[in-house]
């Protein structure tokens, strides 16, 4: 049978809810207020790293009450639940970042490789300023030195799914963050 239709296996993959949708919403509301107060009157470009950050971006931009623009990049480093260690920029930004205060909106900082590379790439294009806001941080997994400016939740070394984060492209549509059952 095609695994896509194996609902039992799919449900088994959701081990435990770690962060509820209400907790996520409250943290994003607060982050949106802080960004609105900090950047009010300045040209803001929110840059989301696809695909994992698309849900976070959608909610964070709606929690920001000042004008802002939105751009997308695609960076890939994972296959299944393993980091490949090689970051590929498969889709680049269309904006001239030198005209903006750039805020990178990321789903999770794990080894730190993706953001280290993306930040270096964007810094070289001379943005007015550059900050990184991540929904999740897994500091115990770091392989390169990297700290986000804002991280909404710090989590232990677990593979997580939901709220944009996937395992082999599934579970991105869960409204909460859950621990993935690696035995599923
Ligand atoms: P890093 O380069 O190792 O920091 O990983 C960055 C990317 O790996 C994230 O943007 C995610 O897309 C993916 N990733 C890392 N940890 C997890 C996880 O626990 N669940 C799902 N995706 C993850």
CSV table of N, CA, C and O in Angstrom, one decimal, residues 47-53 71-77 86-94 106 114 118 121-122 169 172:
chain,number,residue,atom,x,y,z
A,47,UNK,N,12.4,38.2,5.8
A,47,UNK,CA,12.8,37.1,4.9
A,47,UNK,C,12.6,35.8,5.5
A,47,UNK,O,13.1,35.4,6.6
A,48,UNK,N,11.8,35.0,4.9
A,48,UNK,CA,11.5,33.7,5.4
A,48,UNK,C,12.2,32.6,4.6
A,48,UNK,O,12.4,32.7,3.4
A,49,UNK,N,12.8,31.7,5.4
A,49,UNK,CA,13.5,30.6,4.8
A,49,UNK,C,12.5,29.4,4.6
A,49,UNK,O,12.1,28.8,5.6
A,50,UNK,N,12.3,29.1,3.4
A,50,UNK,CA,11.3,28.1,3.1
A,50,UNK,C,12.0,26.7,3.2
A,50,UNK,O,13.2,26.6,3.1
A,51,UNK,N,11.3,25.6,3.4
A,51,UNK,CA,9.9,25.7,3.5
A,51,UNK,C,9.4,25.9,4.9
A,51,UNK,O,8.3,26.3,5.2
A,52,UNK,N,10.3,25.4,5.9
A,52,UNK,CA,9.8,25.2,7.3
A,52,UNK,C,9.2,26.5,7.9
A,52,UNK,O,8.4,26.3,8.8
A,53,UNK,N,9.7,27.7,7.5
A,53,UNK,CA,9.3,28.9,8.2
A,53,UNK,C,8.0,29.5,7.7
A,53,UNK,O,7.6,30.6,8.1
A,71,UNK,N,9.8,38.6,1.8
A,71,UNK,CA,10.5,37.9,0.8
A,71,UNK,C,10.8,36.5,1.2
A,71,UNK,O,10.8,36.2,2.4
A,72,UNK,N,11.1,35.7,0.2
A,72,UNK,CA,11.4,34.3,0.5
A,72,UNK,C,12.7,33.8,-0.1
A,72,UNK,O,13.0,34.2,-1.2
A,73,UNK,N,13.3,32.9,0.6
A,73,UNK,CA,14.5,32.2,0.1
A,73,UNK,C,14.2,30.7,0.4
A,73,UNK,O,13.5,30.4,1.3
A,74,UNK,N,14.9,29.9,-0.4
A,74,UNK,CA,14.7,28.4,-0.1
A,74,UNK,C,16.1,27.9,0.2
A,74,UNK,O,17.0,28.1,-0.6
A,75,UNK,N,16.3,27.3,1.4
A,75,UNK,CA,17.6,26.7,1.7
A,75,UNK,C,17.3,25.3,2.2
A,75,UNK,O,16.3,25.1,3.0
A,76,UNK,N,18.1,24.3,1.8
A,76,UNK,CA,17.8,22.9,2.2
A,76,UNK,C,19.1,22.3,2.8
A,76,UNK,O,20.1,22.4,2.2
A,77,UNK,N,18.9,21.6,3.9
A,77,UNK,CA,20.0,20.9,4.5
A,77,UNK,C,19.7,19.5,5.0
A,77,UNK,O,20.5,18.8,5.5
A,86,UNK,N,25.3,20.2,4.3
A,86,UNK,CA,25.6,21.0,3.1
A,86,UNK,C,24.3,21.9,2.9
A,86,UNK,O,23.2,21.3,2.7
A,87,UNK,N,24.5,23.2,2.9
A,87,UNK,CA,23.3,24.1,2.7
A,87,UNK,C,23.2,24.5,1.3
A,87,UNK,O,24.2,25.1,0.7
A,88,UNK,N,22.1,24.3,0.6
A,88,UNK,CA,21.9,24.7,-0.7
A,88,UNK,C,20.9,25.8,-0.8
A,88,UNK,O,19.8,25.6,-0.3
A,89,UNK,N,21.2,26.9,-1.4
A,89,UNK,CA,20.2,28.0,-1.6
A,89,UNK,C,19.6,27.6,-3.0
A,89,UNK,O,20.2,27.8,-4.0
A,90,UNK,N,18.4,27.1,-2.9
A,90,UNK,CA,17.7,26.7,-4.1
A,90,UNK,C,16.8,27.8,-4.7
A,90,UNK,O,16.3,27.6,-5.8
A,91,UNK,N,16.5,28.8,-3.9
A,91,UNK,CA,15.7,30.0,-4.4
A,91,UNK,C,16.2,31.2,-3.7
A,91,UNK,O,16.3,31.2,-2.5
A,92,UNK,N,16.6,32.3,-4.4
A,92,UNK,CA,17.1,33.5,-3.8
A,92,UNK,C,16.1,34.6,-3.7
A,92,UNK,O,15.0,34.5,-4.4
A,93,UNK,N,16.4,35.6,-2.9
A,93,UNK,CA,15.5,36.7,-2.7
A,93,UNK,C,15.4,37.6,-4.0
A,93,UNK,O,16.4,37.7,-4.7
A,94,UNK,N,14.3,38.3,-4.2
A,94,UNK,CA,14.2,39.2,-5.3
A,94,UNK,C,14.5,40.6,-4.9
A,94,UNK,O,14.8,41.5,-5.8
A,106,UNK,N,13.0,32.4,10.8
A,106,UNK,CA,13.4,31.0,10.7
A,106,UNK,C,12.5,30.1,11.6
A,106,UNK,O,12.1,30.5,12.6
A,114,UNK,N,22.6,26.4,8.4
A,114,UNK,CA,21.8,27.1,7.4
A,114,UNK,C,21.8,28.6,7.7
A,114,UNK,O,22.1,29.4,6.8
A,118,UNK,N,23.2,31.6,5.4
A,118,UNK,CA,22.3,32.6,4.9
A,118,UNK,C,22.6,34.0,5.4
A,118,UNK,O,22.6,35.0,4.7
A,121,UNK,N,25.6,35.4,3.6
A,121,UNK,CA,25.2,35.7,2.2
A,121,UNK,C,24.5,37.1,2.2
A,121,UNK,O,24.8,38.0,1.4
A,122,UNK,N,23.5,37.3,3.1
A,122,UNK,CA,22.8,38.5,3.1
A,122,UNK,C,23.6,39.7,3.6
A,122,UNK,O,23.4,40.8,3.2
A,169,UNK,N,8.5,15.8,4.4
A,169,UNK,CA,7.4,16.7,3.9
A,169,UNK,C,6.0,16.5,4.5
A,169,UNK,O,5.1,17.3,4.2
A,172,UNK,N,3.7,19.3,8.3
A,172,UNK,CA,3.8,20.7,8.3
A,172,UNK,C,2.5,21.4,8.7
A,172,UNK,O,2.5,22.5,9.2
